[in-house]
Amino acid sequence: AQSVTQLDSQVPVFEEAPVELRCNYSSSVSVYLFWYVQYPNQGLQLLLKYLSGSTLVESINGFEAEFNKSQTSFHLRKPSVHISDTAEYFCAVSDDDYKLSFGAGTTVTVRA
Amino acid sequence: EAQVTQNPRYLITVTGKKLTVTCSQNMNHEYMSWYRQDPGLGLRQIYYSMNVEVTDKGDVPEGYKVSRKEKRNFPLILESPSPNQTSLYFCASSLRGSPPETQYFGPGTRLLVL
């Protein structure tokens, strides 16, 4: 079974500053990687995913993540955050059996 | 609108009183799954279903039951709830495919067992 480690449980950040959320997973022959976001009092929404191809994937709202196979990492970054990015972010990994294994989550609080 | 719905959204109950949380999706997805979310633990899978009449245990199935009689519905049943089942529950669904398709999540059901 896959395991996922999110290295930071809480990340406070000022508006317009950059943010990086770290995610490491247990190695596997083939792996698919996801970042989900949970805004306050809502369900989870897919932010971005890596399935194959380019190791750098981007979301429509300015986030990007890079798949690094040698370091078994899938860190999430945004160069300039907004107040509306305040949320909990979950890294998840899947192999071919559809099962999503989630990290413990990172709470991002953006302050003005 | 494509969505996953859950009912109820909030529920307070007492130990031992059977309850059912419903989950329904309108996207004709084959795969459905239940998760519980607890602080510091992320989401853990309870049960999943690959298609109608096909269900299997996830990581934390003890104390839960599910059924999949219709493609769109996947209810979660707690026959005799206990306080350690107090949690936030999410239902999710997706198409089947390789690589895995995106899972769509419901809004969550917050359960308190006294």
Tab-separated table of C-alpha atoms in Angstrom:
chain	number	residue	atom	x	y	z
A	1	ALA	CA	0.000	0.000	0.000
A	2	GLN	CA	1.100	3.518	-0.763
A	3	SER	CA	1.876	6.011	1.990
A	4	VAL	CA	2.010	9.779	1.704
A	5	THR	CA	3.827	12.224	3.967
A	6	GLN	CA	2.995	15.895	3.980
A	7	LEU	CA	5.854	17.496	5.797
A	8	ASP	CA	4.067	20.594	7.068
A	9	SER	CA	0.764	20.514	8.926
A	10	GLN	CA	0.325	24.304	8.984
A	11	VAL	CA	1.733	26.970	6.679
A	12	PRO	CA	0.978	30.618	7.485
A	13	VAL	CA	1.838	32.979	4.643
A	14	PHE	CA	1.317	36.636	3.789
A	15	GLU	CA	-0.722	37.658	0.779
A	16	GLU	CA	1.323	37.903	-2.445
A	17	ALA	CA	4.149	35.824	-0.958
A	18	PRO	CA	5.161	32.454	-2.449
A	19	VAL	CA	4.202	29.173	-0.846
A	20	GLU	CA	5.479	25.598	-1.147
A	21	LEU	CA	3.721	22.553	0.266
A	22	ARG	CA	5.863	19.458	0.489
A	23	CYS	CA	4.700	15.941	-0.293
A	24	ASN	CA	6.635	12.681	-0.342
A	25	TYR	CA	5.259	9.235	-1.173
A	26	SER	CA	6.456	5.658	-0.861
A	27	SER	CA	7.995	4.397	-4.054
A	28	SER	CA	6.184	2.195	-6.511
A	29	VAL	CA	6.669	0.946	-10.041
A	30	SER	CA	3.908	3.149	-11.361
A	31	VAL	CA	2.244	5.928	-9.465
A	32	TYR	CA	-0.242	8.683	-10.108
A	33	LEU	CA	-0.167	11.821	-7.995
A	34	PHE	CA	-2.834	14.330	-7.056
A	35	TRP	CA	-3.302	17.511	-5.079
A	36	TYR	CA	-6.785	18.165	-3.725
A	37	VAL	CA	-7.951	21.370	-2.020
A	38	GLN	CA	-10.622	21.672	0.651
A	39	TYR	CA	-12.007	25.148	1.242
A	40	PRO	CA	-13.664	25.783	4.623
A	41	ASN	CA	-16.832	23.726	5.093
A	42	GLN	CA	-16.632	22.198	1.638
A	43	GLY	CA	-15.720	18.879	0.068
A	44	LEU	CA	-12.469	18.161	-1.741
A	45	GLN	CA	-11.782	19.446	-5.232
A	46	LEU	CA	-9.040	18.304	-7.568
A	47	LEU	CA	-6.365	20.982	-7.930
A	48	LEU	CA	-3.990	19.199	-10.283
A	49	LYS	CA	-2.686	15.744	-11.123
A	50	TYR	CA	0.277	13.955	-12.599
A	51	LEU	CA	-0.465	10.853	-14.644
A	52	SER	CA	2.397	10.747	-17.157
A	53	GLY	CA	4.419	12.955	-19.483
A	54	SER	CA	5.741	16.322	-18.368
A	55	THR	CA	6.827	16.255	-14.750
A	56	LEU	CA	5.588	19.820	-14.209
A	57	VAL	CA	1.824	20.159	-13.989
A	58	GLU	CA	-0.180	23.337	-13.539
A	59	SER	CA	-3.645	24.309	-12.320
A	60	ILE	CA	-5.880	27.023	-13.709
A	61	ASN	CA	-5.459	29.194	-10.600
A	62	GLY	CA	-1.666	29.491	-10.607
A	63	PHE	CA	-0.528	26.435	-8.646
A	64	GLU	CA	2.058	24.063	-10.030
A	65	ALA	CA	3.587	20.801	-8.855
A	66	GLU	CA	6.618	18.878	-9.994
A	67	PHE	CA	6.900	15.116	-10.006
A	68	ASN	CA	10.381	14.036	-8.928
A	69	LYS	CA	10.751	10.285	-9.245
A	70	SER	CA	14.242	10.051	-7.756
A	71	GLN	CA	13.166	11.927	-4.624
A	72	THR	CA	9.638	10.430	-4.609
A	73	SER	CA	8.224	13.903	-4.175
A	74	PHE	CA	5.357	15.955	-5.597
A	75	HIS	CA	5.685	19.403	-4.039
A	76	LEU	CA	3.051	22.075	-4.688
A	77	ARG	CA	3.997	25.707	-5.280
A	78	LYS	CA	2.392	29.040	-5.986
A	79	PRO	CA	4.499	32.147	-6.618
A	80	SER	CA	1.987	34.617	-5.181
A	81	VAL	CA	-0.928	33.615	-2.942
A	82	HIS	CA	-4.277	35.324	-2.404
A	83	ILE	CA	-6.532	35.427	0.614
A	84	SER	CA	-8.841	33.063	-1.273
A	85	ASP	CA	-6.127	30.373	-1.266
A	86	THR	CA	-6.740	29.820	2.446
A	87	ALA	CA	-7.680	26.136	2.592
A	88	GLU	CA	-6.482	22.681	3.490
A	89	TYR	CA	-4.426	20.928	0.823
A	90	PHE	CA	-4.128	17.174	0.488
A	91	CYS	CA	-1.558	15.238	-1.473
A	92	ALA	CA	-2.740	11.831	-2.685
A	93	VAL	CA	-1.225	8.925	-4.562
A	94	SER	CA	-2.792	6.089	-6.518
A	95	ASP	CA	-1.583	3.113	-8.449
A	96	ASP	CA	-3.700	1.081	-10.840
A	97	ASP	CA	-6.316	-0.099	-8.366
A	98	TYR	CA	-8.144	3.260	-8.026
A	99	LYS	CA	-7.370	3.494	-4.332
A	100	LEU	CA	-6.360	7.001	-3.274
A	101	SER	CA	-3.998	7.197	-0.309
A	102	PHE	CA	-4.018	10.652	1.257
A	103	GLY	CA	-1.515	12.579	3.294
A	104	ALA	CA	-2.542	14.164	6.585
A	105	GLY	CA	-3.117	17.547	4.956
A	106	THR	CA	-1.514	20.996	5.117
A	107	THR	CA	-3.523	23.970	6.295
A	108	VAL	CA	-2.569	27.156	4.458
A	109	THR	CA	-3.611	30.412	6.100
A	110	VAL	CA	-3.079	33.526	4.000
A	111	ARG	CA	-2.896	36.802	5.913
A	112	ALA	CA	-3.187	40.319	4.536
B	1	GLU	CA	-25.243	19.848	-12.715
B	2	ALA	CA	-22.803	16.958	-12.241
B	3	GLN	CA	-22.481	16.286	-8.553
B	4	VAL	CA	-22.194	13.918	-5.630
B	5	THR	CA	-24.792	14.506	-2.937
B	6	GLN	CA	-24.789	13.291	0.639
B	7	ASN	CA	-27.505	13.321	3.277
B	8	PRO	CA	-27.675	14.331	5.990
B	9	ARG	CA	-24.962	16.979	6.124
B	10	TYR	CA	-24.934	17.032	9.913
B	11	LEU	CA	-26.028	14.326	12.325
B	12	ILE	CA	-25.933	13.950	16.091
B	13	THR	CA	-26.859	10.520	17.423
B	14	VAL	CA	-26.347	8.284	20.430
B	15	THR	CA	-24.305	5.137	20.827
B	16	GLY	CA	-25.965	2.074	19.356
B	17	LYS	CA	-28.665	3.776	17.291
B	18	LYS	CA	-28.435	2.542	13.709
B	19	LEU	CA	-28.002	5.189	11.043
B	20	THR	CA	-27.557	5.470	7.300
B	21	VAL	CA	-25.763	8.179	5.363
B	22	THR	CA	-26.859	8.324	1.765
B	23	CYS	CA	-24.656	9.095	-1.228
B	24	SER	CA	-25.843	9.634	-4.769
B	25	GLN	CA	-24.078	10.645	-7.986
B	26	ASN	CA	-25.538	11.684	-11.321
B	27	MET	CA	-22.458	11.154	-13.493
B	28	ASN	CA	-22.959	7.444	-14.294
B	29	HIS	CA	-19.714	6.629	-12.483
B	30	GLU	CA	-18.848	2.983	-11.890
B	31	TYR	CA	-16.499	3.571	-8.963
B	32	MET	CA	-17.707	4.907	-5.608
B	33	SER	CA	-15.961	5.163	-2.281
B	34	TRP	CA	-16.437	6.286	1.325
B	35	TYR	CA	-13.759	8.090	3.340
B	36	ARG	CA	-13.558	9.439	6.841
B	37	GLN	CA	-11.532	12.532	7.654
B	38	ASP	CA	-9.975	12.989	11.068
B	39	PRO	CA	-7.602	15.775	12.187
B	40	GLY	CA	-3.979	14.885	11.586
B	41	LEU	CA	-4.877	11.693	9.739
B	42	GLY	CA	-6.132	12.981	6.412
B	43	LEU	CA	-8.722	10.881	4.613
B	44	ARG	CA	-8.904	7.141	5.095
B	45	GLN	CA	-10.916	4.835	2.889
B	46	ILE	CA	-13.724	2.880	4.549
B	47	TYR	CA	-15.290	0.910	1.686
B	48	TYR	CA	-15.353	1.136	-2.072
B	49	SER	CA	-17.344	-0.273	-4.969
B	50	MET	CA	-16.119	-0.940	-8.479
B	51	ASN	CA	-19.648	-1.428	-9.844
B	52	VAL	CA	-23.166	-2.523	-8.933
B	53	GLU	CA	-23.188	-5.400	-6.429
B	54	VAL	CA	-19.378	-5.233	-6.078
B	55	THR	CA	-18.045	-3.820	-2.808
B	56	ASP	CA	-14.789	-4.223	-0.911
B	57	LYS	CA	-13.128	-3.109	2.289
B	58	GLY	CA	-10.816	-0.147	2.474
B	59	ASP	CA	-8.382	0.664	5.244
B	60	VAL	CA	-10.832	1.216	8.117
B	61	PRO	CA	-13.993	-0.875	7.498
B	62	GLU	CA	-14.704	-1.983	11.072
B	63	GLY	CA	-18.133	-0.861	12.272
B	64	TYR	CA	-19.425	0.077	8.805
B	65	LYS	CA	-21.464	-1.577	6.082
B	66	VAL	CA	-22.251	-0.531	2.527
B	67	SER	CA	-24.396	-1.701	-0.347
B	68	ARG	CA	-24.478	-0.966	-4.075
B	69	LYS	CA	-27.832	-2.048	-5.461
B	70	GLU	CA	-27.984	0.747	-8.003
B	71	LYS	CA	-25.199	2.443	-9.895
B	72	ARG	CA	-25.973	5.925	-8.620
B	73	ASN	CA	-26.345	5.153	-4.871
B	74	PHE	CA	-23.832	3.976	-2.307
B	75	PRO	CA	-25.202	4.263	1.249
B	76	LEU	CA	-22.987	3.972	4.337
B	77	ILE	CA	-24.558	2.119	7.241
B	78	LEU	CA	-23.497	2.257	10.867
B	79	GLU	CA	-25.331	-0.618	12.561
B	80	SER	CA	-24.270	0.321	16.109
B	81	PRO	CA	-22.427	3.634	16.135
B	82	SER	CA	-19.787	4.296	18.774
B	83	PRO	CA	-18.105	7.571	19.812
B	84	ASN	CA	-14.924	6.648	17.900
B	85	GLN	CA	-16.968	6.926	14.704
B	86	THR	CA	-17.428	10.640	15.298
B	87	SER	CA	-15.876	12.071	12.163
B	88	LEU	CA	-16.371	13.881	8.871
B	89	TYR	CA	-17.429	11.494	6.119
B	90	PHE	CA	-17.013	11.948	2.380
B	91	CYS	CA	-18.412	10.005	-0.507
B	92	ALA	CA	-16.589	10.075	-3.832
B	93	SER	CA	-17.136	8.712	-7.320
B	94	SER	CA	-15.263	8.375	-10.588
B	95	LEU	CA	-15.241	6.635	-13.919
B	96	ARG	CA	-13.132	3.523	-14.154
B	97	GLY	CA	-10.008	3.805	-16.254
B	98	SER	CA	-6.279	3.409	-16.403
B	99	PRO	CA	-4.674	5.704	-15.447
B	100	PRO	CA	-7.182	6.443	-12.675
B	101	GLU	CA	-9.863	9.024	-13.393
B	102	THR	CA	-10.471	12.049	-11.181
B	103	GLN	CA	-12.548	11.318	-8.088
B	104	TYR	CA	-15.383	13.740	-7.363
B	105	PHE	CA	-16.283	14.320	-3.736
B	106	GLY	CA	-19.551	15.063	-2.000
B	107	PRO	CA	-19.890	17.977	0.456
B	108	GLY	CA	-19.347	15.805	3.523
B	109	THR	CA	-21.419	14.557	6.460
B	110	ARG	CA	-20.365	15.597	9.928
B	111	LEU	CA	-21.324	12.905	12.452
B	112	LEU	CA	-21.235	13.202	16.229
B	113	VAL	CA	-21.885	10.042	18.251
B	114	LEU	CA	-22.601	10.686	21.927
